[in-house]
mmCIF file of C-alpha atoms and ligand atoms in Angstrom:
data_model
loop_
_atom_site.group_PDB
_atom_site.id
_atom_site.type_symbol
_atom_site.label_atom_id
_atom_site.label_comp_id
_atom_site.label_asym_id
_atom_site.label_seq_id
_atom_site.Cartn_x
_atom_site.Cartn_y
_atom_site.Cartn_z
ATOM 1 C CA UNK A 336 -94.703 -74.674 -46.587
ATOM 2 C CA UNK A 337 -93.749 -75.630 -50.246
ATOM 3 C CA UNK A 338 -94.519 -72.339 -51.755
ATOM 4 C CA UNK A 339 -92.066 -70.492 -48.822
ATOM 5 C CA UNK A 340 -89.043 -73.012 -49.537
ATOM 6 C CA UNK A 341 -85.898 -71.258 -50.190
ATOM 7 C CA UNK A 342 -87.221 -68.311 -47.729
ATOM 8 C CA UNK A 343 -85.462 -67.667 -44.442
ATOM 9 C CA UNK A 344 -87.100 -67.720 -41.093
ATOM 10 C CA UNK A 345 -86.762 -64.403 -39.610
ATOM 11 C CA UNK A 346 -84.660 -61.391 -40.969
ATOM 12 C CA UNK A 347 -82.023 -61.014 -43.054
ATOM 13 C CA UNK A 348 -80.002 -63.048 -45.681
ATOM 14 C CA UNK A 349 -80.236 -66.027 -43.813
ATOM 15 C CA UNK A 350 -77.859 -69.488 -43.033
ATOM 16 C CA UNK A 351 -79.083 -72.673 -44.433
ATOM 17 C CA UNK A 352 -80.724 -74.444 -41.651
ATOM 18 C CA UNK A 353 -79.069 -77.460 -42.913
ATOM 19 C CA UNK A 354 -75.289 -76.199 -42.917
ATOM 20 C CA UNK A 355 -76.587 -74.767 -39.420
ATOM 21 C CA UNK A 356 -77.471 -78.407 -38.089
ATOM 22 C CA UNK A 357 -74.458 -79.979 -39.454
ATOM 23 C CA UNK A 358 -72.200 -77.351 -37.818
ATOM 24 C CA UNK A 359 -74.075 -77.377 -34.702
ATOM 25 C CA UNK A 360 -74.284 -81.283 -34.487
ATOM 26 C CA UNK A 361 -69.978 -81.500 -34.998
ATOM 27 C CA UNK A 362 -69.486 -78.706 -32.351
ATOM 28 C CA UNK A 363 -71.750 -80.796 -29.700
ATOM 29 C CA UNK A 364 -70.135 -84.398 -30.880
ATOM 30 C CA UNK A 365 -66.960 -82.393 -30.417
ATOM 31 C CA UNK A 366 -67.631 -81.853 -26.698
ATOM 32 C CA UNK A 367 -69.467 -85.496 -26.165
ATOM 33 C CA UNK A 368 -72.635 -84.822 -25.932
ATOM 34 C CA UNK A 369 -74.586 -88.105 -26.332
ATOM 35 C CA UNK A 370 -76.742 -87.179 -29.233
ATOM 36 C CA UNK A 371 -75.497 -84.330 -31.145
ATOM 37 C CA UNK A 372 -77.766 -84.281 -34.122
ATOM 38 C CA UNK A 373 -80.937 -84.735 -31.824
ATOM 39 C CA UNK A 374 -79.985 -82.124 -29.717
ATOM 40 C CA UNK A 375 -78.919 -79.821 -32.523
ATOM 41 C CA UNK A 376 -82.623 -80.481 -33.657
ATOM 42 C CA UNK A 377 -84.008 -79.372 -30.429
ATOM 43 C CA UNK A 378 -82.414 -76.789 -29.539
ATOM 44 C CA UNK A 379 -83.769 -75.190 -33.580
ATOM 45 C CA UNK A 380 -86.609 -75.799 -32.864
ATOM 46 C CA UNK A 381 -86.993 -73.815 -29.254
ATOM 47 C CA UNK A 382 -84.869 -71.199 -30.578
ATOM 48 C CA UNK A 383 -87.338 -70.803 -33.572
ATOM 49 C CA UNK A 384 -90.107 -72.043 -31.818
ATOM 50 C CA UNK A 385 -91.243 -74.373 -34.012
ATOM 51 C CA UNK A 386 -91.853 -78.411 -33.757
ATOM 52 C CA UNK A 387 -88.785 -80.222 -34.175
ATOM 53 C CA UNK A 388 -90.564 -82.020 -37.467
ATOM 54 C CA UNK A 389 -91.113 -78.474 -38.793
ATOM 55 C CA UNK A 390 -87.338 -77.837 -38.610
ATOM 56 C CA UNK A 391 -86.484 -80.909 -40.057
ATOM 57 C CA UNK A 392 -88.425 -80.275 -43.017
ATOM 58 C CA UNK A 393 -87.797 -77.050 -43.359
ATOM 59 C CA UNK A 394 -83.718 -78.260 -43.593
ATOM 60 C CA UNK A 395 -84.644 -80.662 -46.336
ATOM 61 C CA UNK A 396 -86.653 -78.096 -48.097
ATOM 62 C CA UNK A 397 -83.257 -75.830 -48.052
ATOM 63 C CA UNK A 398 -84.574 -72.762 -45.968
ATOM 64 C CA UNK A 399 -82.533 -70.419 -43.867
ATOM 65 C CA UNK A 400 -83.009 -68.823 -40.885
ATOM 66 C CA UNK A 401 -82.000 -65.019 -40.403
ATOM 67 C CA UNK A 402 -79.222 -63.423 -38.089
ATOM 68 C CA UNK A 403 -80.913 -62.514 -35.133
ATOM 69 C CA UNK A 404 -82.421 -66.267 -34.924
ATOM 70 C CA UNK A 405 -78.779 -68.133 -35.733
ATOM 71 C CA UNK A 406 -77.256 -65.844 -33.558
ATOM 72 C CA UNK A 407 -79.660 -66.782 -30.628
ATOM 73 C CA UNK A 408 -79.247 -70.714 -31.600
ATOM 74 C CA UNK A 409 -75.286 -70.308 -32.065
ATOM 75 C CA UNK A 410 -75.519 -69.078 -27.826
ATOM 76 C CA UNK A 411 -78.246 -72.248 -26.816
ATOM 77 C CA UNK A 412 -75.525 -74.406 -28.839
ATOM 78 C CA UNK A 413 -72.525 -73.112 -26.943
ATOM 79 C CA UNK A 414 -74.152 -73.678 -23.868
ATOM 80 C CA UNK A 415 -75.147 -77.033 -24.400
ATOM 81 C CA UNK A 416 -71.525 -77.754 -25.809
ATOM 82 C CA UNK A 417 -70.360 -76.915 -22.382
ATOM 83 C CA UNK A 418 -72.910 -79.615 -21.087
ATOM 84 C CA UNK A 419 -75.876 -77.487 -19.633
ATOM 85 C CA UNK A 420 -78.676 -80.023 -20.009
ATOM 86 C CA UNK A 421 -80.736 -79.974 -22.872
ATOM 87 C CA UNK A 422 -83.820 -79.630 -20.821
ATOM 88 C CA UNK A 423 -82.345 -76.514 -19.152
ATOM 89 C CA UNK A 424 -81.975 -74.961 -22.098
ATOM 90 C CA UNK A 425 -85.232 -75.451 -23.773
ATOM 91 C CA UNK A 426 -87.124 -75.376 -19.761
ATOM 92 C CA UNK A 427 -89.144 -78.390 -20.721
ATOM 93 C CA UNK A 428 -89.157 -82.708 -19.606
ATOM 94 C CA UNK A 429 -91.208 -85.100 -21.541
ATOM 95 C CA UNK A 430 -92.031 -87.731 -18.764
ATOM 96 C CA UNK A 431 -94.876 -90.566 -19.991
ATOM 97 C CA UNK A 432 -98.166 -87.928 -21.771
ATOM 98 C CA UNK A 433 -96.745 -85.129 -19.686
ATOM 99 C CA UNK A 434 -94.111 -81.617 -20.508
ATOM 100 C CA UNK A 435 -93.080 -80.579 -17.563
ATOM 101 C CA UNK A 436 -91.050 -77.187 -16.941
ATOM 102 C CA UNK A 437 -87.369 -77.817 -15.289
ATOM 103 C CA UNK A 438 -84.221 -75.673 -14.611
ATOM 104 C CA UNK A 439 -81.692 -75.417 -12.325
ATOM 105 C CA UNK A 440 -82.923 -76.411 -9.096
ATOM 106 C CA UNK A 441 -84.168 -79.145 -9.699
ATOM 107 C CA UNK A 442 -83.560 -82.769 -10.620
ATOM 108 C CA UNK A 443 -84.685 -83.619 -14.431
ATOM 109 C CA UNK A 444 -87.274 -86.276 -14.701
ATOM 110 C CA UNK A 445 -85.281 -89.941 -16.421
ATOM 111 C CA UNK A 446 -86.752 -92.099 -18.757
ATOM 112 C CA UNK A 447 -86.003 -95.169 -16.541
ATOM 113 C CA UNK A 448 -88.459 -93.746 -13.864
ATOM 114 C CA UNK A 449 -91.000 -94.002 -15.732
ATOM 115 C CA UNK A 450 -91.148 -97.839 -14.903
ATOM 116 C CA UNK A 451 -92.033 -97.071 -11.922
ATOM 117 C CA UNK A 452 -95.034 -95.206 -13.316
ATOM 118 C CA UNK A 453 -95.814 -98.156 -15.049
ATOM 119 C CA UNK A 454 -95.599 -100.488 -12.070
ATOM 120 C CA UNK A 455 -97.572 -98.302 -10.360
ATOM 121 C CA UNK A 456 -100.407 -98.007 -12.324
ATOM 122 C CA UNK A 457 -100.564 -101.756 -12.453
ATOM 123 C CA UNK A 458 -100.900 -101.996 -8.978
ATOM 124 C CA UNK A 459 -103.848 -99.512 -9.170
ATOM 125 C CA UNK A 460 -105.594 -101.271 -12.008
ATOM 126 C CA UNK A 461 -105.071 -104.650 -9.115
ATOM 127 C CA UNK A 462 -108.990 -104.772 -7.596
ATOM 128 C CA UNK A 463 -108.335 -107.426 -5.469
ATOM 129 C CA UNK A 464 -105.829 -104.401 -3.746
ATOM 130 C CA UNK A 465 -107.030 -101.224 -4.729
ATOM 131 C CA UNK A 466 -110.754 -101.527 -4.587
ATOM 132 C CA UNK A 467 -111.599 -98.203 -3.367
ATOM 133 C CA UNK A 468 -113.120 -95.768 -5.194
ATOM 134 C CA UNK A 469 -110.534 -93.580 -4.506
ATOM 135 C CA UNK A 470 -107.067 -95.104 -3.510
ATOM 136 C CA UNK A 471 -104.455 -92.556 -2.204
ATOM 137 C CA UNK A 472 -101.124 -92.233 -3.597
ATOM 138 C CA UNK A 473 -98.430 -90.593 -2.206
ATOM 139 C CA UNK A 474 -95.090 -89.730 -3.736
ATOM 140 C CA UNK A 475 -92.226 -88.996 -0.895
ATOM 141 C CA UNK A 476 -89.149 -86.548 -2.712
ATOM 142 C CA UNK A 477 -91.259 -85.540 -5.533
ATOM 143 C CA UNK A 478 -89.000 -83.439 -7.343
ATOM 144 C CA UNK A 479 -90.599 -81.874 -10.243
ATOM 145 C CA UNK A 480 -93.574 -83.505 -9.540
ATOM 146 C CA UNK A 481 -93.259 -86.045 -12.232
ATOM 147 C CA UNK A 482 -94.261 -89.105 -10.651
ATOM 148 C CA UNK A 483 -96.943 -87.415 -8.886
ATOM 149 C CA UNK A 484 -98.029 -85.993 -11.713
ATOM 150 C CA UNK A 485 -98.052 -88.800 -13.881
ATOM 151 C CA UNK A 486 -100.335 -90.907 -12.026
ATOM 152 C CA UNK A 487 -102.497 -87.981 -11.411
ATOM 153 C CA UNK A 488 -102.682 -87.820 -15.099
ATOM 154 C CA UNK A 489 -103.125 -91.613 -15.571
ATOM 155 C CA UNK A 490 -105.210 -92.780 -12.933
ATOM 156 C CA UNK A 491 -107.773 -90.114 -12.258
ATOM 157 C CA UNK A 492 -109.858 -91.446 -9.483
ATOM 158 C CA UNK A 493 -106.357 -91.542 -7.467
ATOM 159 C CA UNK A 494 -105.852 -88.851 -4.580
ATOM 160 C CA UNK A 495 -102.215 -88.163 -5.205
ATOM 161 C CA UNK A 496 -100.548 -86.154 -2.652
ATOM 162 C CA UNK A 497 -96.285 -85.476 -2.908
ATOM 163 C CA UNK A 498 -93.754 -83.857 -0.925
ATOM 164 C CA UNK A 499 -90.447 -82.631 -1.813
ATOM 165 C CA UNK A 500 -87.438 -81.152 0.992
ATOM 166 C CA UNK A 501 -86.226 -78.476 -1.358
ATOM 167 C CA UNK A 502 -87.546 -75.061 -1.803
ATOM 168 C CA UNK A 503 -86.604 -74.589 -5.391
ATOM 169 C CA UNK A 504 -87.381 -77.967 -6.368
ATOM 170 C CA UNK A 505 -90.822 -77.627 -4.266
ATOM 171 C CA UNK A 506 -91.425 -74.100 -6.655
ATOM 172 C CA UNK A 507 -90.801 -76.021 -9.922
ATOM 173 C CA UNK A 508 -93.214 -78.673 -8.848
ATOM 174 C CA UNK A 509 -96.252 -75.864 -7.724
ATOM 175 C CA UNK A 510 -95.222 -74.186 -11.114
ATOM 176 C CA UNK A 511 -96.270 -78.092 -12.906
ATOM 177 C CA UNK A 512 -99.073 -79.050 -10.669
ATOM 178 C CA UNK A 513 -100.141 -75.228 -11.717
ATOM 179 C CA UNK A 514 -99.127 -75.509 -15.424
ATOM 180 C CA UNK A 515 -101.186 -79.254 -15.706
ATOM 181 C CA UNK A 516 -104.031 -78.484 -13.921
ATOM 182 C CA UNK A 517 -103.565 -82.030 -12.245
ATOM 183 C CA UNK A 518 -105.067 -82.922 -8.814
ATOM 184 C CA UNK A 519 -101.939 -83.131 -6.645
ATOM 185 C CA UNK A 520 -101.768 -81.900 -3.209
ATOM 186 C CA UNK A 521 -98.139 -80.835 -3.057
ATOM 187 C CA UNK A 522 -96.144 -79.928 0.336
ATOM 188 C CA UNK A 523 -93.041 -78.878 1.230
ATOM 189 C CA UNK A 524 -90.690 -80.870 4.174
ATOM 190 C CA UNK A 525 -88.596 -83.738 4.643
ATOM 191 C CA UNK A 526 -90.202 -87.314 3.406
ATOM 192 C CA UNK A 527 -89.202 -88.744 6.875
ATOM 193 C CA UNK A 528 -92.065 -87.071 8.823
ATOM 194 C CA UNK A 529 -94.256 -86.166 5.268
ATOM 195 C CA UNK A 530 -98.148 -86.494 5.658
ATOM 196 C CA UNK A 531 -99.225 -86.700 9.481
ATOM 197 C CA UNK A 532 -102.812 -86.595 8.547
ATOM 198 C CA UNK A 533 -102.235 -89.568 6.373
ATOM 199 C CA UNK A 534 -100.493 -92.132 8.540
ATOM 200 C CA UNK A 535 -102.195 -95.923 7.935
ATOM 201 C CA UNK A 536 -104.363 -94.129 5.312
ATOM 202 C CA UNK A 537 -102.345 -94.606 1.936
ATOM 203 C CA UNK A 538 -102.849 -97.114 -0.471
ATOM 204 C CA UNK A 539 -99.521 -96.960 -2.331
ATOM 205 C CA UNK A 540 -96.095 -95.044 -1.745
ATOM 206 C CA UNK A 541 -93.613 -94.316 -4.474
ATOM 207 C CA UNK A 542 -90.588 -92.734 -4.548
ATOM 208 C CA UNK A 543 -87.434 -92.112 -6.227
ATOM 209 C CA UNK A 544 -85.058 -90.596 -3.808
ATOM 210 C CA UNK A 545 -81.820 -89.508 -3.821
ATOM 211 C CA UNK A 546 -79.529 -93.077 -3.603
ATOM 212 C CA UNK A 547 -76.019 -92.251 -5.073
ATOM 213 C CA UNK A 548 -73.319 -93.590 -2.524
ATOM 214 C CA UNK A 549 -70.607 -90.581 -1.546
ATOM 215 C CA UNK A 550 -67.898 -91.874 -3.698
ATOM 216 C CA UNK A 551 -69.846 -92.541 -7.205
ATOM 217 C CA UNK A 552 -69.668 -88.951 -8.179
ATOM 218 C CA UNK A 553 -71.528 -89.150 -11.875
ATOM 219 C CA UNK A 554 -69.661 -89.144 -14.940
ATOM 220 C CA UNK A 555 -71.662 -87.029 -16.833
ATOM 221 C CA UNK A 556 -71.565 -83.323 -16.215
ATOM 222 C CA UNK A 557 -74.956 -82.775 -17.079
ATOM 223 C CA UNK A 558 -75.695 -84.662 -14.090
ATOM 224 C CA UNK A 559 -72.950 -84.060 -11.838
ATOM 225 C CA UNK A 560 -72.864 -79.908 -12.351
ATOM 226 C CA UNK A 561 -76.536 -79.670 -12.843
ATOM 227 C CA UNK A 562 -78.939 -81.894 -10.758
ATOM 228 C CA UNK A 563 -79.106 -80.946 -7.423
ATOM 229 C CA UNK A 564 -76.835 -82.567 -4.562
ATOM 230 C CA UNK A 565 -79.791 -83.154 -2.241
ATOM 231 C CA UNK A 566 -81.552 -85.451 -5.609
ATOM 232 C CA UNK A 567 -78.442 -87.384 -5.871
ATOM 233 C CA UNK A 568 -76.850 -88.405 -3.010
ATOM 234 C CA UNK A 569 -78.241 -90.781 -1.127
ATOM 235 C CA UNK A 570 -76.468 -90.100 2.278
ATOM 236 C CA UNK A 571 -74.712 -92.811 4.605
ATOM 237 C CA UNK A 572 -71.784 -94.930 3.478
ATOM 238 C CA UNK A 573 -73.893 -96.800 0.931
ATOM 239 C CA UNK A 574 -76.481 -94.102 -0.184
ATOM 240 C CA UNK A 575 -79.197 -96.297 1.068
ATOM 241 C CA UNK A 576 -79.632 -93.539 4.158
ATOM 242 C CA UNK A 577 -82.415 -91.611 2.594
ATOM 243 C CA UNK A 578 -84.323 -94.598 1.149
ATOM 244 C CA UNK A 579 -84.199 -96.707 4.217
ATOM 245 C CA UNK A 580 -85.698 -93.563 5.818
ATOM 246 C CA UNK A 581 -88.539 -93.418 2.962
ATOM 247 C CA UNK A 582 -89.562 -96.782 3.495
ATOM 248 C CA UNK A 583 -89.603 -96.655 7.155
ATOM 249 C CA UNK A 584 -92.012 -93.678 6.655
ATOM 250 C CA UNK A 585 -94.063 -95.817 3.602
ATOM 251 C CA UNK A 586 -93.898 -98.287 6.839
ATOM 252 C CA UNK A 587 -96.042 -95.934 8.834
ATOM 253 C CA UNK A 588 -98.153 -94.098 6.222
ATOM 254 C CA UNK A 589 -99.403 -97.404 4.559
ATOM 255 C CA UNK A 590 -102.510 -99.756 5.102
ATOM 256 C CA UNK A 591 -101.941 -103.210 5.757
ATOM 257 C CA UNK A 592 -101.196 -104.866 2.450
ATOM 258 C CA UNK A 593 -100.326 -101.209 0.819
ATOM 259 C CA UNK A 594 -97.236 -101.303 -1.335
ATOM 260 C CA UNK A 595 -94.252 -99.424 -1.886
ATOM 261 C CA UNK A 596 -92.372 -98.803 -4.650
ATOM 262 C CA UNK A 597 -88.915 -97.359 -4.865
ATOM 263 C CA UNK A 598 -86.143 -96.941 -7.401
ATOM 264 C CA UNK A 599 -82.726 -97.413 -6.434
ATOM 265 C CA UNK A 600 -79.204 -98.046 -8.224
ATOM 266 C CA UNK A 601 -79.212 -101.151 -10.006
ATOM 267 C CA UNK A 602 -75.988 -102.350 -7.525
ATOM 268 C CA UNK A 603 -78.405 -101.428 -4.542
ATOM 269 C CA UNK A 604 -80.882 -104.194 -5.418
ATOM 270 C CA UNK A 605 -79.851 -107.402 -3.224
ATOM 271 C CA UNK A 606 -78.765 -104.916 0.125
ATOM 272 C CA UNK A 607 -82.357 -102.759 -0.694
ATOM 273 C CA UNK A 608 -84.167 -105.906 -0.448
ATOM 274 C CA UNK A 609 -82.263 -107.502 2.534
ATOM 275 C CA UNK A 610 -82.654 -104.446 4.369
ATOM 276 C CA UNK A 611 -86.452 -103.909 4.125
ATOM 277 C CA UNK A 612 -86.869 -107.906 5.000
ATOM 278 C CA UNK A 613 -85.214 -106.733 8.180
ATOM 279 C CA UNK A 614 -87.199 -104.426 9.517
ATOM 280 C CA UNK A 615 -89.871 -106.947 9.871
ATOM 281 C CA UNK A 616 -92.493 -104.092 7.837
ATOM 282 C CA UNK A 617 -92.983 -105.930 4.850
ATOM 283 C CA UNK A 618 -94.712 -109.178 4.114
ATOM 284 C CA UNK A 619 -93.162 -109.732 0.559
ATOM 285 C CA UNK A 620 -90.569 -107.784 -0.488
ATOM 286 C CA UNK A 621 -89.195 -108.397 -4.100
ATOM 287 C CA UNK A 622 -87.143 -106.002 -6.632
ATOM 288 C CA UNK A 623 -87.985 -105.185 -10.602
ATOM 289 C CA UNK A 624 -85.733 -104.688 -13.469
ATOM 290 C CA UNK A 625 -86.177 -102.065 -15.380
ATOM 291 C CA UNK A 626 -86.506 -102.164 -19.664
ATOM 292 C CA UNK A 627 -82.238 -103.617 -19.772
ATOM 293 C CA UNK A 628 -83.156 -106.365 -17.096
ATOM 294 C CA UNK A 629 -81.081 -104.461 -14.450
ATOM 295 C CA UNK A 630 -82.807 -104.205 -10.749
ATOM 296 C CA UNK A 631 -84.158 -100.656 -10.381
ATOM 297 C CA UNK A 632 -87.389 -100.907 -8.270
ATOM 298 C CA UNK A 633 -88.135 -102.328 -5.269
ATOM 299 C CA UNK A 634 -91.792 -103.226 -4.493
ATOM 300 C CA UNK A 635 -92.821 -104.132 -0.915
ATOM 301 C CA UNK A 636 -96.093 -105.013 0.634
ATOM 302 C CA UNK A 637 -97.119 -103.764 3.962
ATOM 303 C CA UNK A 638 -97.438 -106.437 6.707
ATOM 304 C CA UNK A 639 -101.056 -106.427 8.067
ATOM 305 C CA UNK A 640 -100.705 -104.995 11.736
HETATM 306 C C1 SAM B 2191 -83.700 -88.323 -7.607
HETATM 307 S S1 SAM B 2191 -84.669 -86.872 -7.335
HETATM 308 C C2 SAM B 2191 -86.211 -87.485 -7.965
HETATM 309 C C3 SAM B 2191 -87.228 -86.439 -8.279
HETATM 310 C C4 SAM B 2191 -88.510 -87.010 -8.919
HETATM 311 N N1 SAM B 2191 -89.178 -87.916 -8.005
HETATM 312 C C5 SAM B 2191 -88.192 -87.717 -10.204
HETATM 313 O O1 SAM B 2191 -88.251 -88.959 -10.254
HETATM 314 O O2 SAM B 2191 -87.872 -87.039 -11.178
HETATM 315 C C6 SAM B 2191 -84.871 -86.890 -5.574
HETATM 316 C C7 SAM B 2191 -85.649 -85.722 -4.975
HETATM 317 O O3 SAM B 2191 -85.765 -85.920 -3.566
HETATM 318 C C8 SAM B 2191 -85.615 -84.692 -2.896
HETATM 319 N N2 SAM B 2191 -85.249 -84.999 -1.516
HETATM 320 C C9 SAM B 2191 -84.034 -85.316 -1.015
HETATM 321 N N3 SAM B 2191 -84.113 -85.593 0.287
HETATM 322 C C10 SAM B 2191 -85.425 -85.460 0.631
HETATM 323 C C11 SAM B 2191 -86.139 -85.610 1.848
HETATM 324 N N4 SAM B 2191 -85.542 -85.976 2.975
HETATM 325 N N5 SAM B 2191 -87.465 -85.379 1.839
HETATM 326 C C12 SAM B 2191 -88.115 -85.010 0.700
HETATM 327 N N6 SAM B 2191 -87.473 -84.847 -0.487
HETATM 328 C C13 SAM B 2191 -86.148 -85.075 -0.522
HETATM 329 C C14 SAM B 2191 -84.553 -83.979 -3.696
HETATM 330 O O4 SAM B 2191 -84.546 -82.590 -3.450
HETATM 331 C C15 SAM B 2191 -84.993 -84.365 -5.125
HETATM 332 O O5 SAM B 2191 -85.922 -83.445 -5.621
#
């Protein structure tokens, strides 16, 4: 690129891709985004459609960018001023080796869940537990399909099947399982009754289900105006409606000795855990914290019938 420094990217005069950053990054601090100069950076790089390191570079090298191309970044940055997601703007979701495509609709994949991922594939990589060739996986309110997807993408001899309620979320994950190519056998219906033809069949559940309580509406409009009601709230005066219901259907999907993993809110840990010792399911029934030490997953082993 050294021998095009100087040279704008697209037509016209061009803006300095660096004065178009710094402008960019003090109009998103302005309206508190998180991370204004990241997202500044990202949202270049889709409207240029280049890799964010390209931009970068091409900022220190002292290029511009032409009218038609600021003009299309100056909309993507008023939009994300006025807290549209990031990942609604630019359609994409890292999540672990995966980009996944996300809009409104449905609920964008979180770092944090990726733990569960990880405790997941742990589990799979157990012999002692998982020593068929082929252990099945099931993830109830898929989503986008991330979780699904992931362990589809990580553990290939898995049979990974998922199931989300909502039809829009439910099109975003066939448009993923389409997009990766991955192995998933996706369905559409409430987790509560999910997977007939699998009941005492599955090896390991996971989910992340809605679990926000009524009254913690989130602070963060990205969230609160843009993920979907149905993947937030959790339903009942505690938010623990719609888990308790996914584990009670784990309950009846799993083998003896299967295991479930859930995420929840890190204040749900202690009633999550009392709760599924109740039900007299579970044989052990234990919660991890996630990469801050907080309690975000709950892992419980089916009781042998
Ligand atoms: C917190 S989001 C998680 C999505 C995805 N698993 C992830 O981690 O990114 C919860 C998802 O559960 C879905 N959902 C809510 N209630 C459900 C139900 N009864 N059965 C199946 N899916 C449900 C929501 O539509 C939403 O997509």
């Amino acid at each position: 690129m050294g021998d095009r420094s100087g040279t704008p990217i697209g037509d016209g005069a061009g803006t300095g891709l660096g004065d178009l950053l710094r402008s960019a990054t003090q109009t998103l601090a302005g309206t508190g985004v998180p991370s204004p100069r990241a997202d500044a950076e990202a949202l270049l790089a889709h409207a240029l459609g280049m890799p964010t390191a390209e931009v970068r570079r091409a900022a220190l090298l002292g290029r511009g960018v032409g009218d038609r191309e600021r003009a299309a970044y100056e909309q993507l940055v008023a939009q994300r001023a006025a807290r549209v997601p990031l990942q609604h703007l630019t359609g994409e979701a890292h999540f672990r080796t995966l980009t996944l495509r996300v809009g409104p609709g449905v609920f964008v994949p979180r770092p944090e869940t990726e733990v569960l991922v990880d405790l997941a594939l742990a589990e799979l990589a157990e012999p002692a537990t998982y020593d068929r060739a082929r252990p099945v996986v099931v993830d109830l309110c898929t989503g986008s399909g991330a979780i699904a997807l992931a362990v589809a993408a990580e553990h290939p001899a898995a049979k990974v099947h998922a199931v989300e309620l909502e039809e829009d979320a439910h099109a975003w994950a066939q448009a993923n399982v389409t997009a990766t190519g991955l192995p998933v056998d996706l369905r559409l219906g409430p987790a509560q009754q999910a997977f007939p033809d699998l009941v005492g069949a599955v090896d390991l559940v996971l989910s992340n289900p809605p679990y926000i309580p009524p009254g913690s509406v989130p602070v963060d409009p990205e969230v609160r105006d843009h993920d979907p009601a149905a993947a937030l709230y959790g339903l009942g005066e505690d938010g623990l409606q719609v888990p308790l219901e996914v584990a009670a259907r784990a309950a009846e999907l799993l083998v003896g000795g299967g295991v479930l993993l859930m995420e929840h809110a890190d204040v749900q840990g202690d009633d999550i855990v009392q709760r599924l010792r109740s039900t007299g399911h579970w044989a052990a029934v234990e919660d991890h914290p996630d990469l801050t030490g907080r309690p975000r997953v709950v892992r419980a082993v089916r009781a042998r019938p």
